[in-house]
Short mmCIF file of C-alpha atoms in Angstrom, two decimals:
data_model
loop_
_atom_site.label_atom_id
_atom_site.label_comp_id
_atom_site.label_asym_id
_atom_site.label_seq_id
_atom_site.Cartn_x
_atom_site.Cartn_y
_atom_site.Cartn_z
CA UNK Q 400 -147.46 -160.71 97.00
CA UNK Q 401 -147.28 -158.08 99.93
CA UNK Q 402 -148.02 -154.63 100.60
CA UNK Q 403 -144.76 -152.67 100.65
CA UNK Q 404 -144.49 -148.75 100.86
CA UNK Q 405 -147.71 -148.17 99.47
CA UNK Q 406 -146.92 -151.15 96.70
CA UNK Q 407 -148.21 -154.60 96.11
CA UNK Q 408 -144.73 -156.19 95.55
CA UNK Q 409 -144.16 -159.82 93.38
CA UNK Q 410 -140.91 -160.20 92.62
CA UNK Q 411 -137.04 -158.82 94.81
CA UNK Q 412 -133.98 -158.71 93.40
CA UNK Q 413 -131.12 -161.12 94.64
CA UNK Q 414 -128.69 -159.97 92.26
CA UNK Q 415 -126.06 -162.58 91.63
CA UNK Q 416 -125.45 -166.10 92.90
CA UNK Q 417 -122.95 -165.37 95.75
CA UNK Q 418 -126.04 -163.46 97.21
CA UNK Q 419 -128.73 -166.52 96.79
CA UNK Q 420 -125.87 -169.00 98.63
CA UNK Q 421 -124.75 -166.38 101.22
CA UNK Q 422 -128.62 -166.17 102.02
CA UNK Q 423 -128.89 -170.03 101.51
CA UNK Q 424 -131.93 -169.80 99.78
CA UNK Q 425 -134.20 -172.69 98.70
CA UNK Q 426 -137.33 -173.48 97.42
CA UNK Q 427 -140.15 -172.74 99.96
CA UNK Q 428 -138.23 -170.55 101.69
CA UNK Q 429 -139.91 -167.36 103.99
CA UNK Q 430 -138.27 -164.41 102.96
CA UNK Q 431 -138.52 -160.81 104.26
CA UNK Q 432 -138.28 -157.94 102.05
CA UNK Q 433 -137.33 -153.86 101.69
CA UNK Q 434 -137.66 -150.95 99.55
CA UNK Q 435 -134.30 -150.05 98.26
CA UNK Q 436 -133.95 -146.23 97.93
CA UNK Q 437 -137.83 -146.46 98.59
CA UNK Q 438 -138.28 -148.28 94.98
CA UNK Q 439 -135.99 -151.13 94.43
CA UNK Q 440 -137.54 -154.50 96.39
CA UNK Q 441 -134.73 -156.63 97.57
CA UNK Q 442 -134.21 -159.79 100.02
CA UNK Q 443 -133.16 -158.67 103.53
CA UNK Q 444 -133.44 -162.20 105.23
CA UNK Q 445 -134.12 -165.76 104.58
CA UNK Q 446 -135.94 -166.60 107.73
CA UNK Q 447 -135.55 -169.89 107.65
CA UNK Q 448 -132.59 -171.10 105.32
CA UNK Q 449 -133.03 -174.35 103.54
CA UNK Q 450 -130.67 -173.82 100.70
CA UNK Q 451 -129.78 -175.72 97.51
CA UNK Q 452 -131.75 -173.04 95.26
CA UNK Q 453 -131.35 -174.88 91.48
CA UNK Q 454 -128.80 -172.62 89.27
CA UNK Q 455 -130.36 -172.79 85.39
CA UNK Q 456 -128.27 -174.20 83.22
CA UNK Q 457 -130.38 -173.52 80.37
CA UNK Q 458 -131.18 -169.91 79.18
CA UNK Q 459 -135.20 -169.91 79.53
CA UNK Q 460 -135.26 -167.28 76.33
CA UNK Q 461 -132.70 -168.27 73.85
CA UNK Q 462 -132.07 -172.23 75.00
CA UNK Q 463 -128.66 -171.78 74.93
CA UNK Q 464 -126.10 -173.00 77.54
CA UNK Q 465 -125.35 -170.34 80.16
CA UNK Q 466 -122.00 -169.70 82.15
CA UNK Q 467 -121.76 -168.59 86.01
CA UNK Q 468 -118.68 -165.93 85.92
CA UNK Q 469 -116.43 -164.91 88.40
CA UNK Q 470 -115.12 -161.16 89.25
CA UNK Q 471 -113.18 -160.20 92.00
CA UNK Q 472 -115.07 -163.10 94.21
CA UNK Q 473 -118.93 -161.85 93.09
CA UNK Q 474 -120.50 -165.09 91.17
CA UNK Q 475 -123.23 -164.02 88.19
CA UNK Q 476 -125.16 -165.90 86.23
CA UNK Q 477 -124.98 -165.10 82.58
CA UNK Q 478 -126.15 -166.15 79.32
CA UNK Q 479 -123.29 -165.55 77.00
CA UNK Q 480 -125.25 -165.35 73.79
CA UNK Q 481 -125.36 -162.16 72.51
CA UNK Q 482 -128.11 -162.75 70.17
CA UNK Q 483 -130.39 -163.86 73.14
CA UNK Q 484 -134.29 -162.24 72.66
CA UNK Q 485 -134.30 -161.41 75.70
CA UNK Q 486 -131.16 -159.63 76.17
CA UNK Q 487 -131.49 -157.70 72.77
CA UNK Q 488 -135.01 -156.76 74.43
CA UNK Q 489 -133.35 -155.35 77.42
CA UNK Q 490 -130.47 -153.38 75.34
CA UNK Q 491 -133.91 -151.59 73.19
CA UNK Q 492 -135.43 -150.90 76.23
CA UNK Q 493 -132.22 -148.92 77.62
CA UNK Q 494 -131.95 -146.82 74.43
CA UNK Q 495 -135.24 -145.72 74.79
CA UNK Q 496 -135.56 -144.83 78.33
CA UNK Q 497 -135.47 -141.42 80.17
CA UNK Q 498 -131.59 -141.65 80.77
CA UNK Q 499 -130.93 -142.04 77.11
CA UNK Q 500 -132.68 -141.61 73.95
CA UNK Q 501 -136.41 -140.77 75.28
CA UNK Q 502 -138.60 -142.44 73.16
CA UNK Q 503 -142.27 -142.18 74.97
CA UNK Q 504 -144.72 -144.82 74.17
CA UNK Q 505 -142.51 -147.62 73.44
CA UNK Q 506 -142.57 -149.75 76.46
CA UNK Q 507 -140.51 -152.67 77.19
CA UNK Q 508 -143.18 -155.01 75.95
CA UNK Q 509 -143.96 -152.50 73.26
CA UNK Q 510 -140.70 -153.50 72.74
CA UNK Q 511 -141.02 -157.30 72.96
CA UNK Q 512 -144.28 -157.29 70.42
CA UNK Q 513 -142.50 -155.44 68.02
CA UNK Q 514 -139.40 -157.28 67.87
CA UNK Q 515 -141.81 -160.60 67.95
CA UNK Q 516 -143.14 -159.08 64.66
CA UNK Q 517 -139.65 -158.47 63.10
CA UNK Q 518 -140.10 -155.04 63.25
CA UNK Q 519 -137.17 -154.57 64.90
CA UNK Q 520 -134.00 -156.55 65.46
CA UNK Q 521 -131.50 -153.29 65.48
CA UNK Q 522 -131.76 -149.78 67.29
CA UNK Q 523 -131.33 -148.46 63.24
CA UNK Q 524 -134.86 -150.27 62.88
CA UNK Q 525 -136.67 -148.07 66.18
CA UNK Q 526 -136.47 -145.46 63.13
CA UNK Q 527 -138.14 -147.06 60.21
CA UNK Q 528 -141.40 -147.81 62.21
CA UNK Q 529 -143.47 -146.10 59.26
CA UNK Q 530 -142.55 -149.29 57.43
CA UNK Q 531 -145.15 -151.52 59.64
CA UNK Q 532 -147.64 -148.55 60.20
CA UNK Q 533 -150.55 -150.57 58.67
CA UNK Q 534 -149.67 -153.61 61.12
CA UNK Q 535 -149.15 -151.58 64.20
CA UNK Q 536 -152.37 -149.69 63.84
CA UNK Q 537 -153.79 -153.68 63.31
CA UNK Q 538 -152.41 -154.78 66.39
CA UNK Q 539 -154.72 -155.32 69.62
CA UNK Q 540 -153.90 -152.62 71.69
CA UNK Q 541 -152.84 -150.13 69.10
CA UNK Q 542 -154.30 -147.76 66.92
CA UNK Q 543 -154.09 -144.66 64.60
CA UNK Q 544 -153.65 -142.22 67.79
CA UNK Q 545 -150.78 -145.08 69.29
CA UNK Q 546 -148.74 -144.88 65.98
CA UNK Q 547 -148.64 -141.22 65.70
CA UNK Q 548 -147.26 -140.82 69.20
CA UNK Q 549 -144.86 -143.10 68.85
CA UNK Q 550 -143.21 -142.09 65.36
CA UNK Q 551 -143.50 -138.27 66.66
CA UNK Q 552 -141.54 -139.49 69.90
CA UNK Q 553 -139.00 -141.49 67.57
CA UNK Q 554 -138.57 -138.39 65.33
CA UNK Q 555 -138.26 -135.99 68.35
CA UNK Q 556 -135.18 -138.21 69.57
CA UNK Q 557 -133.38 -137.83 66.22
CA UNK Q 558 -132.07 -134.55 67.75
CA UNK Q 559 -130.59 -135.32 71.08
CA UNK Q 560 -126.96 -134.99 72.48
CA UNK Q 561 -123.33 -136.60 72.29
CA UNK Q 562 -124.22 -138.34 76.36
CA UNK Q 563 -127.84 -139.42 75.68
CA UNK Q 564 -126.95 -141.52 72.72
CA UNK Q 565 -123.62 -143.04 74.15
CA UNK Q 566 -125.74 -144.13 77.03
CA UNK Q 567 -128.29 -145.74 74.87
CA UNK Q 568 -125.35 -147.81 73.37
CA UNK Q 569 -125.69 -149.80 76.72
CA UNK Q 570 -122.37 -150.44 77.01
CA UNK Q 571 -121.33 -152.22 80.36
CA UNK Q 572 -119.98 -149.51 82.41
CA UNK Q 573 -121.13 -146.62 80.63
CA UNK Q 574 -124.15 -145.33 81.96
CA UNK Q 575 -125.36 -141.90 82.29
CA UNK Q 576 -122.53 -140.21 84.24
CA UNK Q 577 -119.36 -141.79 82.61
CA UNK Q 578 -121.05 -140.69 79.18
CA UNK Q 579 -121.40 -137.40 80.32
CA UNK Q 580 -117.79 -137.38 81.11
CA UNK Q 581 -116.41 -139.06 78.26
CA UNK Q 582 -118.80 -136.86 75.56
CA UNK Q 583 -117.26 -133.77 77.81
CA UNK Q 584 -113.42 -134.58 77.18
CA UNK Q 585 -114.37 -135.13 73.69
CA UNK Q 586 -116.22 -132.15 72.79
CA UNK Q 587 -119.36 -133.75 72.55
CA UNK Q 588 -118.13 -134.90 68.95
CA UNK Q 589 -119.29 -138.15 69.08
CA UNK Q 590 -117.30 -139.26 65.71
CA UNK Q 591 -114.50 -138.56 67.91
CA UNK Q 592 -115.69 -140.87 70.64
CA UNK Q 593 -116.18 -143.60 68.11
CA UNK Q 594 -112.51 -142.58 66.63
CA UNK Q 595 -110.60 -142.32 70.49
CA UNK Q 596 -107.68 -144.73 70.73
CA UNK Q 597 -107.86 -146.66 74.00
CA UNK Q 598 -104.91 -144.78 74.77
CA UNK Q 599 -107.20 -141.44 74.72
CA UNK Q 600 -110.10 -143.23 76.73
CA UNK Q 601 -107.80 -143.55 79.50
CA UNK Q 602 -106.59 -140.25 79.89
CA UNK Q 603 -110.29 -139.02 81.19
CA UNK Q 604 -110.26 -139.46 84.59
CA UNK Q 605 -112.89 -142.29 85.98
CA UNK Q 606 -112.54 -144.05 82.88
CA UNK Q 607 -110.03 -147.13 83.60
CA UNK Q 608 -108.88 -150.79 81.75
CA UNK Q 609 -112.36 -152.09 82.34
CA UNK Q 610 -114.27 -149.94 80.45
CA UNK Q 611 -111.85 -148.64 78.23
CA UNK Q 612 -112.11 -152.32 77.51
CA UNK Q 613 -115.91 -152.20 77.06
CA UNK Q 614 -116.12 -149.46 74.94
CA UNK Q 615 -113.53 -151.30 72.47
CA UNK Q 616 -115.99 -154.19 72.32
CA UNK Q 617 -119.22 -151.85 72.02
CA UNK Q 618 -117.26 -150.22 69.21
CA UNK Q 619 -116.76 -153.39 67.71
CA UNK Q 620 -119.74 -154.99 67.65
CA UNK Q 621 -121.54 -151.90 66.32
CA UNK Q 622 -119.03 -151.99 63.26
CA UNK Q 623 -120.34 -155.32 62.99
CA UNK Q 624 -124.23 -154.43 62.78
#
């Protein structure tokens, strides 16, 4: 750990794998570090190179097999499962952040308890909290005061708009500005963002194959659930 702007930092992002072997990094390794933006910490340098950092070839949350994938020369490791607990983890904790549906009190290992539980295994599921009140106000950490807040956050993010809730969707390449522009052309009808032929997607300007693409699947797999 080191003091950084103020901050005792742990942990830097490196990103993707063409990063960690353009750096050479390897185990033991002395590192320096920066502030991206002031907030984000990220490598800089590898002071002194020794390379050969160990790829995982094993997902450390789901066990599964992961895959490194290539686009347009950046290499990124992935776990392809789309049932992994810790990705599903991650897509919760997007739909209730700031940028998208709001929901106060439910941190991302808020999230991670819950979930653990069963309480949750679908965004459709933040909403029927009330069904594990007893158990929440039983867990260590919780309380009567704990639940309240966060079913009166929930309910207070039942009435939000067309952007907020595409964004939450966490669909790759729509984040909080190419929502705002999609909901826009549409009206802010968001049946008629679910409805909008690819063909439609790709009239609004920003919006090309690749997340046209993205959306298709998002739409897809929501159908599914």
């Amino acid at each position: 750990p080191v003091e950084l702007e103020g901050t005792t930092v742990k942990r830097a992002s490196v990103h993707n794998i063409s990063i960690i072997r353009s750096l050479r990094l390897g185990l033991g390794d002395r590192i320096t570090v920066y502030k991206a933006n002031m907030i984000i910490p990220q490598l800089a340098e590898n002071l002194t190179r020794r390379g050969g950092l160990p790829i995982p070839d094993i997902c450390p949350s789901c066990g599964g097999q992961t895959q490194v994938t290539d686009e347009n020369g950046v290499k990124t490791l992935t776990c392809p499962n789309q049932q992994c607990p810790a990705k599903k983890i991650k897509s919760f904790a997007n739909y209730v952040s700031r940028n998208c549906m709001n929901i106060d009190g439910i941190s991302e290992e808020t999230l991670e308890k819950f979930a653990g539980r069963g309480f949750i295994s679908d965004f459709a599921d933040i909403y029927h909290l009330e069904r594990h009140k007893d158990e929440i106000i039983s867990m260590a950490g919780f309380g009567e005061k704990s639940y309240e807040n966060i079913i009166a956050s929930v309910d207070a993010s039942r009435k939000t708009t067309c952007a907020r809730l595409l964004c939450g969707l966490g669909i790759a390449g729509v984040g909080r500005a190419n929502a705002s522009v999609i909901c826009r052309h549409f009206d802010n009808d968001i049946d008629r963002v679910r409805h909008a032929a690819r063909e439609e997607l790709l009239e609004i300007d920003g919006i090309g194959d690749v997340t046209a693409d993205a959306i298709e699947i998002g739409r897809a797999s929501c159908r599914e659930r």
